[in-house]
């Protein structure tokens, strides 16, 4: 899969007109943002920030000069200061919020530093790639009055909210099982700018933590719980030592048992032939009365299937834009301006999503059933 399709799939088309939320008691005060990490995702974030009312991109940071220059050109309207050391950016008193989009192994370190610098934070997913580091992050965030939003952007997608609401109302009865998958037709682009860390499991957290964390977070949301146990198998099945030195997986199968008893089956792979059915992303939530099907593809579609033989599916929600991420970003600034801290995809959601993914990874690595308590993070 090329970079555009891997990243762009999530990035989606940002809508051109952005609204100030109707219920926000917002002041028109400008919020100055610093963006740390100006690679593929950081560039998308800068583009999104530039479209938001009363938001300025006042600082940028990247260790690679060409990326810093490119981002500075993109944000020239706001005349941003540029830094190669993120600590110097954090010292700037005129920056109220930092958006962090660096390789995954650096997330916790930078987020803790940003908390200490008393900034509002948008931190890309995964919040962390080890339980130990996530524990440190939670400790540092305790008592913070600042907004902390994570890159679990799917928490802001209206069609998924509809699926969750209808399931909570009991449309499918009691939820008992879930089947989900993320099947790509190709590996991540080996020439991508993020290939220098993505294929190194020690830096990315491995495919499941860097990538399927979005899917697993949606599973947690649909099921309204968090897993208690995980077991699975996987590895580098097709793309062996390709690119050379690669340590992350390209295929695995996992089973989870949730705290509320729901059983879940999840697969991810990077070799699904384009024409073969059931590629892409899917979520099928089975209840005692029927099942809810969530399709995330060119469009976002949620349908309900009653168990009765011959019953026609009922479309619950349909969205032409399957990845409306701007809503997530708008919610961040609404929270900054109104002082409310319960943003969609907040720190707790990000932590549970990361631990869900890490638990699955460790079950595969250690070839054993992993339990939530073994990760030693209280949340
Ligand atoms: N939420 C989403 O939907 C989504 C989508 C894509 C990527 N991401 C996440 O965003 C993050 C970045 O991914 P990417 O694809 O943009 O990677 P990338 O490699 O293209 O960009 C990362 C940038 O960080 C810079 N960097 C590395 N070390 C740094 C340091 N110490 N200080 C400052 N800059 C530093 C690199 O030079 C690079 O430009 C990853 O954590 C990824 O998982 C999230």
Tab-separated table of C-alpha atoms and ligand atoms in Angstrom:
chain	number	residue	atom	x	y	z
A	1	UNK	CA	0.000	0.000	0.000
A	2	UNK	CA	1.457	3.371	-0.841
A	3	UNK	CA	1.860	6.142	1.685
A	4	UNK	CA	-1.143	8.012	0.464
A	5	UNK	CA	-3.450	5.079	0.793
A	6	UNK	CA	-2.108	4.024	4.201
A	7	UNK	CA	-2.118	7.434	5.755
A	8	UNK	CA	-4.625	9.117	3.476
A	9	UNK	CA	-7.185	6.463	4.271
A	10	UNK	CA	-7.273	7.805	7.799
A	11	UNK	CA	-6.520	11.356	6.946
A	12	UNK	CA	-9.575	11.528	4.731
A	13	UNK	CA	-10.658	14.670	3.035
A	14	UNK	CA	-10.567	17.575	5.411
A	15	UNK	CA	-13.679	19.673	4.968
A	16	UNK	CA	-13.077	23.167	3.738
A	17	UNK	CA	-15.456	25.015	6.024
A	18	UNK	CA	-14.959	24.755	9.724
A	19	UNK	CA	-17.499	25.760	12.284
A	20	UNK	CA	-17.221	27.044	15.792
A	21	UNK	CA	-19.277	24.566	17.868
A	22	UNK	CA	-22.703	25.996	18.687
A	23	UNK	CA	-22.601	25.060	22.366
A	24	UNK	CA	-19.151	26.441	23.043
A	25	UNK	CA	-18.954	29.485	25.267
A	26	UNK	CA	-15.936	30.373	23.295
A	27	UNK	CA	-13.962	33.505	23.492
A	28	UNK	CA	-12.479	34.552	20.192
A	29	UNK	CA	-9.051	34.460	21.785
A	30	UNK	CA	-6.397	33.195	19.454
A	31	UNK	CA	-4.745	29.936	20.480
A	32	UNK	CA	-1.083	29.676	19.482
A	33	UNK	CA	0.031	26.153	18.635
A	34	UNK	CA	3.450	24.528	18.301
A	35	UNK	CA	3.656	21.388	16.157
A	36	UNK	CA	6.430	18.933	17.062
A	37	UNK	CA	7.219	16.471	14.261
A	38	UNK	CA	6.644	17.795	10.762
A	39	UNK	CA	6.567	14.539	8.798
A	40	UNK	CA	3.559	13.053	7.005
A	41	UNK	CA	1.139	13.338	9.888
A	42	UNK	CA	2.560	16.598	11.195
A	43	UNK	CA	2.050	18.159	7.759
A	44	UNK	CA	-1.573	17.041	7.737
A	45	UNK	CA	-2.021	18.496	11.231
A	46	UNK	CA	-0.536	21.843	10.166
A	47	UNK	CA	-2.900	21.928	7.170
A	48	UNK	CA	-5.834	21.200	9.477
A	49	UNK	CA	-4.770	23.816	12.032
A	50	UNK	CA	-4.472	26.484	9.335
A	51	UNK	CA	-8.160	26.021	8.509
A	52	UNK	CA	-9.385	26.512	12.067
A	53	UNK	CA	-10.681	29.934	13.156
A	54	UNK	CA	-8.573	31.831	15.737
A	55	UNK	CA	-5.790	29.278	15.692
A	56	UNK	CA	-2.222	30.138	14.737
A	57	UNK	CA	0.701	27.841	13.976
A	58	UNK	CA	3.320	29.868	15.826
A	59	UNK	CA	6.067	27.269	16.278
A	60	UNK	CA	7.359	24.186	14.496
A	61	UNK	CA	9.941	21.601	15.463
A	62	UNK	CA	11.648	18.787	13.601
A	63	UNK	CA	15.119	17.289	13.754
A	64	UNK	CA	15.175	17.149	9.942
A	65	UNK	CA	15.774	20.569	8.423
A	66	UNK	CA	14.007	19.832	5.117
A	67	UNK	CA	10.785	18.891	6.891
A	68	UNK	CA	10.987	21.931	9.135
A	69	UNK	CA	11.443	24.168	6.083
A	70	UNK	CA	8.553	22.550	4.261
A	71	UNK	CA	6.241	23.019	7.258
A	72	UNK	CA	7.404	26.623	7.751
A	73	UNK	CA	6.551	27.360	4.117
A	74	UNK	CA	3.140	25.765	4.541
A	75	UNK	CA	2.427	27.833	7.671
A	76	UNK	CA	4.038	31.047	6.359
A	77	UNK	CA	0.784	32.938	7.018
A	78	UNK	CA	1.475	32.625	10.773
A	79	UNK	CA	5.227	33.249	10.564
A	80	UNK	CA	6.151	30.345	12.866
A	81	UNK	CA	9.393	30.157	14.868
A	82	UNK	CA	11.343	26.995	14.032
A	83	UNK	CA	13.197	24.667	16.372
A	84	UNK	CA	15.220	21.489	16.128
A	85	UNK	CA	14.987	20.861	19.891
A	86	UNK	CA	11.443	20.419	21.187
A	87	UNK	CA	12.473	21.581	24.666
A	88	UNK	CA	13.220	25.047	23.285
A	89	UNK	CA	9.741	25.160	21.730
A	90	UNK	CA	8.180	24.178	25.056
A	91	UNK	CA	9.945	27.106	26.769
A	92	UNK	CA	8.009	29.586	24.631
A	93	UNK	CA	5.435	31.219	26.896
A	94	UNK	CA	3.355	32.460	23.941
A	95	UNK	CA	2.554	28.864	22.879
A	96	UNK	CA	-0.560	27.570	24.649
A	97	UNK	CA	-0.899	24.197	22.922
A	98	UNK	CA	1.484	21.631	21.479
A	99	UNK	CA	0.596	19.030	18.887
A	100	UNK	CA	2.964	16.068	18.873
A	101	UNK	CA	3.404	13.894	15.769
A	102	UNK	CA	6.806	12.231	16.151
A	103	UNK	CA	7.702	8.507	15.962
A	104	UNK	CA	5.833	6.486	18.578
A	105	UNK	CA	8.766	5.773	20.911
A	106	UNK	CA	9.123	9.510	21.608
A	107	UNK	CA	5.489	10.215	22.502
A	108	UNK	CA	5.649	9.715	26.253
A	109	UNK	CA	8.880	11.665	26.775
A	110	UNK	CA	7.550	14.683	24.870
A	111	UNK	CA	4.075	14.548	26.407
A	112	UNK	CA	5.532	14.513	29.923
A	113	UNK	CA	7.754	17.479	29.071
A	114	UNK	CA	4.741	19.330	27.614
A	115	UNK	CA	2.696	18.628	30.747
A	116	UNK	CA	5.523	20.037	32.858
A	117	UNK	CA	5.583	23.106	30.609
A	118	UNK	CA	1.835	23.508	31.312
A	119	UNK	CA	0.673	23.251	27.686
A	120	UNK	CA	-2.556	21.906	26.289
A	121	UNK	CA	-1.623	18.709	24.431
A	122	UNK	CA	-2.694	16.851	21.322
A	123	UNK	CA	-0.621	13.667	21.260
A	124	UNK	CA	-0.641	11.297	18.328
A	125	UNK	CA	-1.560	7.702	18.908
A	126	UNK	CA	-0.301	5.440	20.377
A	127	UNK	CA	0.138	7.450	23.585
A	128	UNK	CA	2.932	5.030	24.464
A	129	UNK	CA	4.336	1.696	23.347
A	130	UNK	CA	5.224	0.116	26.720
A	131	UNK	CA	3.117	-0.236	29.893
A	132	UNK	CA	5.973	1.226	31.958
A	133	UNK	CA	6.117	4.451	29.960
A	134	UNK	CA	2.327	4.788	29.980
A	135	UNK	CA	2.378	4.485	33.763
A	136	UNK	CA	4.859	7.395	33.859
A	137	UNK	CA	2.648	9.455	31.580
A	138	UNK	CA	-0.408	8.897	33.755
A	139	UNK	CA	1.586	9.901	36.822
A	140	UNK	CA	2.702	13.133	35.136
A	141	UNK	CA	-0.827	13.931	33.936
A	142	UNK	CA	-2.444	13.467	37.333
A	143	UNK	CA	-4.078	16.684	38.485
A	144	UNK	CA	-3.409	18.517	35.198
A	145	UNK	CA	-6.129	21.025	34.295
A	146	UNK	CA	-4.985	21.242	30.696
A	147	UNK	CA	-6.689	19.662	27.701
A	148	UNK	CA	-5.135	16.331	26.718
A	149	UNK	CA	-6.444	14.855	23.496
A	150	UNK	CA	-5.000	11.841	21.702
A	151	UNK	CA	-4.954	10.992	18.009
A	152	UNK	CA	-7.766	8.444	18.450
A	153	UNK	CA	-9.610	10.500	15.865
A	154	UNK	CA	-12.287	7.894	15.167
A	155	UNK	CA	-13.884	8.860	18.484
A	156	UNK	CA	-15.149	11.960	16.656
A	157	UNK	CA	-16.701	10.242	13.643
A	158	UNK	CA	-20.478	10.801	13.693
A	159	UNK	CA	-21.419	7.497	12.015
A	160	UNK	CA	-19.450	5.568	14.645
A	161	UNK	CA	-21.136	7.583	17.393
A	162	UNK	CA	-24.466	6.506	15.906
A	163	UNK	CA	-23.397	2.852	15.953
A	164	UNK	CA	-22.355	3.160	19.602
A	165	UNK	CA	-25.554	4.984	20.602
A	166	UNK	CA	-27.802	2.457	18.912
A	167	UNK	CA	-25.928	-0.448	20.491
A	168	UNK	CA	-26.211	1.190	23.932
A	169	UNK	CA	-29.960	1.608	23.330
A	170	UNK	CA	-30.051	-2.157	22.813
A	171	UNK	CA	-30.882	-2.361	19.114
A	172	UNK	CA	-29.039	-5.699	18.844
A	173	UNK	CA	-29.944	-6.883	22.352
A	174	UNK	CA	-27.084	-7.741	24.684
A	175	UNK	CA	-23.740	-7.568	22.866
A	176	UNK	CA	-22.019	-10.944	23.090
A	177	UNK	CA	-19.395	-11.111	20.350
A	178	UNK	CA	-17.418	-8.949	17.941
A	179	UNK	CA	-15.459	-9.703	14.803
A	180	UNK	CA	-13.171	-7.050	13.382
A	181	UNK	CA	-10.376	-6.840	10.845
A	182	UNK	CA	-7.918	-4.538	9.132
A	183	UNK	CA	-6.712	-6.064	5.887
A	184	UNK	CA	-4.472	-4.094	3.550
A	185	UNK	CA	-3.605	-5.145	0.046
A	186	UNK	CA	0.005	-4.137	0.461
A	187	UNK	CA	2.713	-3.407	2.994
A	188	UNK	CA	3.418	0.111	4.166
A	189	UNK	CA	5.394	1.916	1.472
A	190	UNK	CA	9.018	0.863	1.963
A	191	UNK	CA	10.200	4.234	0.618
A	192	UNK	CA	7.937	6.280	2.829
A	193	UNK	CA	9.546	8.961	4.976
A	194	UNK	CA	8.326	7.135	8.078
A	195	UNK	CA	9.856	3.811	6.957
A	196	UNK	CA	12.971	4.611	9.012
A	197	UNK	CA	11.071	3.914	12.246
A	198	UNK	CA	7.821	2.201	11.205
A	199	UNK	CA	9.412	-1.181	10.420
A	200	UNK	CA	11.360	-1.188	13.681
A	201	UNK	CA	9.014	-2.676	16.297
A	202	UNK	CA	11.058	-1.133	19.108
A	203	UNK	CA	10.273	2.332	17.732
A	204	UNK	CA	6.745	1.863	16.387
A	205	UNK	CA	5.452	-0.567	19.003
A	206	UNK	CA	4.894	-2.992	16.110
A	207	UNK	CA	2.112	-3.010	13.525
A	208	UNK	CA	-0.657	-3.664	16.033
A	209	UNK	CA	0.272	-0.787	18.341
A	210	UNK	CA	1.101	1.797	15.679
A	211	UNK	CA	-1.608	0.867	13.264
A	212	UNK	CA	-4.459	-1.363	14.469
A	213	UNK	CA	-4.797	0.752	17.606
A	214	UNK	CA	-7.514	2.711	15.758
A	215	UNK	CA	-9.495	-0.462	15.060
A	216	UNK	CA	-9.003	-1.843	18.559
A	217	UNK	CA	-10.085	1.442	20.094
A	218	UNK	CA	-13.296	1.344	18.052
A	219	UNK	CA	-13.823	-2.247	19.241
A	220	UNK	CA	-13.492	-1.096	22.863
A	221	UNK	CA	-15.986	1.689	22.176
A	222	UNK	CA	-18.528	-0.540	20.420
A	223	UNK	CA	-18.302	-3.143	23.183
A	224	UNK	CA	-18.310	-0.530	25.994
A	225	UNK	CA	-15.568	-2.282	27.921
A	226	UNK	CA	-11.875	-3.090	27.866
A	227	UNK	CA	-10.275	-6.480	27.353
A	228	UNK	CA	-9.355	-8.680	30.282
A	229	UNK	CA	-7.369	-11.332	28.350
A	230	UNK	CA	-5.731	-11.743	24.937
A	231	UNK	CA	-4.264	-14.675	23.025
A	232	UNK	CA	-2.940	-14.801	19.493
A	233	UNK	CA	-0.406	-15.745	16.874
A	234	UNK	CA	1.376	-13.784	14.209
A	235	UNK	CA	4.664	-12.618	12.792
A	236	UNK	CA	6.288	-11.490	9.595
A	237	UNK	CA	4.525	-13.919	7.300
A	238	UNK	CA	5.059	-12.542	3.804
A	239	UNK	CA	7.388	-9.533	3.936
A	240	UNK	CA	10.257	-11.412	5.601
A	241	UNK	CA	13.301	-9.163	6.116
A	242	UNK	CA	11.681	-6.758	3.655
A	243	UNK	CA	12.666	-4.002	4.088
A	244	UNK	CA	15.987	-5.390	5.385
A	245	UNK	CA	16.189	-5.507	9.165
A	246	UNK	CA	12.436	-5.277	9.552
A	247	UNK	CA	11.177	-6.414	12.939
A	248	UNK	CA	7.478	-5.612	12.791
A	249	UNK	CA	4.772	-8.113	11.896
A	250	UNK	CA	2.687	-8.152	8.734
A	251	UNK	CA	-0.050	-10.549	9.836
A	252	UNK	CA	-1.621	-11.871	13.002
A	253	UNK	CA	-4.794	-13.191	14.521
A	254	UNK	CA	-5.942	-12.325	18.038
A	255	UNK	CA	-8.751	-13.251	20.378
A	256	UNK	CA	-9.792	-10.999	23.220
A	257	UNK	CA	-12.124	-11.559	26.113
A	258	UNK	CA	-13.607	-8.368	27.486
A	259	UNK	CA	-14.199	-7.467	31.108
A	260	UNK	CA	-17.951	-7.512	30.409
A	261	UNK	CA	-17.696	-11.013	28.904
A	262	UNK	CA	-17.812	-10.103	25.192
A	263	UNK	CA	-15.566	-12.287	23.008
A	264	UNK	CA	-13.687	-10.712	20.118
A	265	UNK	CA	-11.792	-11.953	17.088
A	266	UNK	CA	-9.421	-9.571	15.274
A	267	UNK	CA	-7.115	-10.054	12.317
A	268	UNK	CA	-4.683	-7.721	10.592
A	269	UNK	CA	-2.631	-8.470	7.497
A	270	UNK	CA	-0.766	-6.709	4.718
A	271	UNK	CA	-1.354	-9.147	1.849
A	272	UNK	CA	-5.088	-9.125	1.088
A	273	UNK	CA	-5.514	-9.360	-2.718
A	274	UNK	CA	-7.408	-6.297	-3.932
A	275	UNK	CA	-10.207	-8.284	-5.547
A	276	UNK	CA	-10.726	-10.654	-2.627
A	277	UNK	CA	-13.893	-9.840	-0.649
A	278	UNK	CA	-13.782	-8.625	2.978
A	279	UNK	CA	-10.658	-6.501	2.620
A	280	UNK	CA	-10.288	-3.083	4.231
A	281	UNK	CA	-11.670	-2.488	7.682
A	282	UNK	CA	-14.748	-4.041	9.241
A	283	UNK	CA	-16.536	-4.392	12.563
A	284	UNK	CA	-19.396	-6.816	13.125
A	285	UNK	CA	-21.015	-6.571	16.532
A	286	UNK	CA	-23.206	-9.540	17.424
A	287	UNK	CA	-25.964	-9.229	20.010
A	288	UNK	CA	-28.708	-11.528	21.252
A	289	UNK	CA	-31.235	-9.993	18.791
A	290	UNK	CA	-29.081	-9.304	15.739
A	291	UNK	CA	-25.856	-7.726	14.554
A	292	UNK	CA	-24.549	-4.261	13.728
A	293	UNK	CA	-22.191	-4.014	10.779
A	294	UNK	CA	-19.781	-1.103	10.477
A	295	UNK	CA	-18.017	-0.538	7.191
A	296	UNK	CA	-15.143	1.910	7.067
A	297	UNK	CA	-14.133	2.377	3.470
A	298	UNK	CA	-14.753	5.048	0.890
A	299	UNK	CA	-17.820	5.852	2.951
A	300	UNK	CA	-18.744	5.135	6.533
A	301	UNK	CA	-21.822	2.946	6.789
A	302	UNK	CA	-23.581	1.359	9.739
A	303	UNK	CA	-26.330	-1.242	9.239
A	304	UNK	CA	-28.421	-3.409	11.517
A	305	UNK	CA	-29.275	-7.024	10.677
A	306	UNK	CA	-32.048	-8.692	12.674
A	307	UNK	CA	-31.549	-12.377	13.407
A	308	UNK	CA	-34.912	-13.340	11.888
A	309	UNK	CA	-34.491	-15.245	8.629
A	310	UNK	CA	-35.194	-13.041	5.622
A	311	UNK	CA	-35.086	-9.732	7.534
A	312	UNK	CA	-33.759	-6.864	5.432
A	313	UNK	CA	-30.789	-4.842	6.773
A	314	UNK	CA	-31.608	-1.386	8.117
A	315	UNK	CA	-29.122	1.397	7.411
A	316	UNK	CA	-28.548	3.300	10.669
A	317	UNK	CA	-26.031	5.806	9.401
A	318	UNK	CA	-24.169	6.647	6.250
A	319	UNK	CA	-21.450	9.206	5.711
A	320	UNK	CA	-19.799	10.145	2.443
A	321	UNK	CA	-16.707	11.266	4.365
A	322	UNK	CA	-15.482	8.199	6.206
A	323	UNK	CA	-12.803	10.090	8.151
A	324	UNK	CA	-14.022	13.532	9.234
A	325	UNK	CA	-11.026	14.330	11.432
A	326	UNK	CA	-11.673	18.080	11.573
A	327	UNK	CA	-14.429	17.427	14.113
A	328	UNK	CA	-11.813	15.952	16.430
A	329	UNK	CA	-9.538	18.949	16.071
A	330	UNK	CA	-12.406	21.432	16.543
A	331	UNK	CA	-13.299	19.659	19.791
A	332	UNK	CA	-9.757	20.255	21.052
A	333	UNK	CA	-10.041	24.032	20.651
A	334	UNK	CA	-13.570	24.103	22.001
A	335	UNK	CA	-12.190	22.460	25.145
A	336	UNK	CA	-9.249	24.883	25.349
A	337	UNK	CA	-11.620	27.852	25.096
A	338	UNK	CA	-14.370	26.607	27.385
A	339	UNK	CA	-12.147	24.960	29.994
A	340	UNK	CA	-13.871	21.605	29.747
A	341	UNK	CA	-11.392	18.758	29.652
A	342	UNK	CA	-13.499	15.780	28.539
A	343	UNK	CA	-12.557	15.788	24.879
A	344	UNK	CA	-13.312	12.917	22.470
A	345	UNK	CA	-10.293	10.612	22.452
A	346	UNK	CA	-8.961	11.994	25.729
A	347	UNK	CA	-6.013	10.590	27.643
A	348	UNK	CA	-7.912	7.703	29.240
A	349	UNK	CA	-9.270	6.522	25.891
A	350	UNK	CA	-5.771	6.741	24.405
A	351	UNK	CA	-4.259	4.814	27.295
A	352	UNK	CA	-6.836	2.008	27.169
A	353	UNK	CA	-6.412	1.766	23.387
A	354	UNK	CA	-2.629	1.567	23.741
A	355	UNK	CA	-2.800	-1.053	26.488
A	356	UNK	CA	-5.313	-3.097	24.472
A	357	UNK	CA	-2.866	-3.139	21.565
A	358	UNK	CA	0.172	-3.790	23.746
A	359	UNK	CA	-1.616	-6.677	25.476
A	360	UNK	CA	-2.328	-8.257	22.082
A	361	UNK	CA	1.265	-7.741	20.952
A	362	UNK	CA	2.652	-9.290	24.110
A	363	UNK	CA	0.301	-12.286	23.839
A	364	UNK	CA	1.740	-12.934	20.365
A	365	UNK	CA	5.363	-12.308	21.369
A	366	UNK	CA	5.202	-14.398	24.548
A	367	UNK	CA	2.935	-17.126	23.091
A	368	UNK	CA	0.710	-17.028	26.147
A	369	UNK	CA	-2.588	-15.668	27.328
A	370	UNK	CA	-1.873	-12.121	28.532
A	371	UNK	CA	-4.048	-10.537	31.171
A	372	UNK	CA	-4.779	-6.856	31.689
A	373	UNK	CA	-3.403	-6.928	35.236
A	374	UNK	CA	-0.031	-8.228	33.978
A	375	UNK	CA	0.524	-4.859	32.356
A	376	UNK	CA	0.544	-3.222	35.763
A	377	UNK	CA	-1.171	0.041	34.797
A	378	UNK	CA	-4.073	1.212	36.911
A	379	UNK	CA	-6.735	3.113	35.034
B	1	LIG	N1	-4.051	9.637	14.232
B	1	LIG	C1	-3.802	9.220	13.024
B	1	LIG	O1	-4.705	8.918	12.282
B	1	LIG	C2	-2.368	9.087	12.540
B	1	LIG	C3	-2.111	8.938	11.184
B	1	LIG	C4	-0.785	8.812	10.784
B	1	LIG	C5	0.245	8.829	11.721
B	1	LIG	N2	-0.037	8.955	13.039
B	1	LIG	C6	1.044	8.968	14.059
B	1	LIG	O2	1.791	10.170	13.900
B	1	LIG	C7	3.141	9.942	14.258
B	1	LIG	C8	4.066	10.408	13.120
B	1	LIG	O3	3.834	9.609	11.987
B	1	LIG	P1	4.341	10.081	10.539
B	1	LIG	O4	3.786	9.135	9.565
B	1	LIG	O5	4.087	11.532	10.376
B	1	LIG	O6	5.902	9.832	10.659
B	1	LIG	P2	7.045	10.641	9.910
B	1	LIG	O7	8.288	9.862	10.046
B	1	LIG	O8	6.597	11.039	8.543
B	1	LIG	O9	7.142	11.980	10.790
B	1	LIG	C9	7.732	12.018	12.054
B	1	LIG	C10	8.582	13.284	12.124
B	1	LIG	O10	9.110	13.408	13.454
B	1	LIG	C11	10.421	13.934	13.322
B	1	LIG	N3	11.197	13.675	14.539
B	1	LIG	C12	11.831	12.524	14.915
B	1	LIG	N4	12.458	12.717	16.098
B	1	LIG	C13	12.191	13.983	16.483
B	1	LIG	C14	12.566	14.766	17.606
B	1	LIG	N5	13.331	14.261	18.598
B	1	LIG	N6	12.150	16.060	17.663
B	1	LIG	C15	11.383	16.591	16.675
B	1	LIG	N7	11.009	15.888	15.572
B	1	LIG	C16	11.392	14.611	15.490
B	1	LIG	C17	10.988	13.219	12.097
B	1	LIG	O11	12.105	13.874	11.577
B	1	LIG	C18	9.776	13.238	11.174
B	1	LIG	O12	9.756	14.363	10.339
B	1	LIG	C19	3.270	8.456	14.570
B	1	LIG	O13	3.175	8.265	15.947
B	1	LIG	C20	2.063	7.848	13.894
B	1	LIG	O14	1.625	6.670	14.531
B	1	LIG	C21	-1.323	9.104	13.460
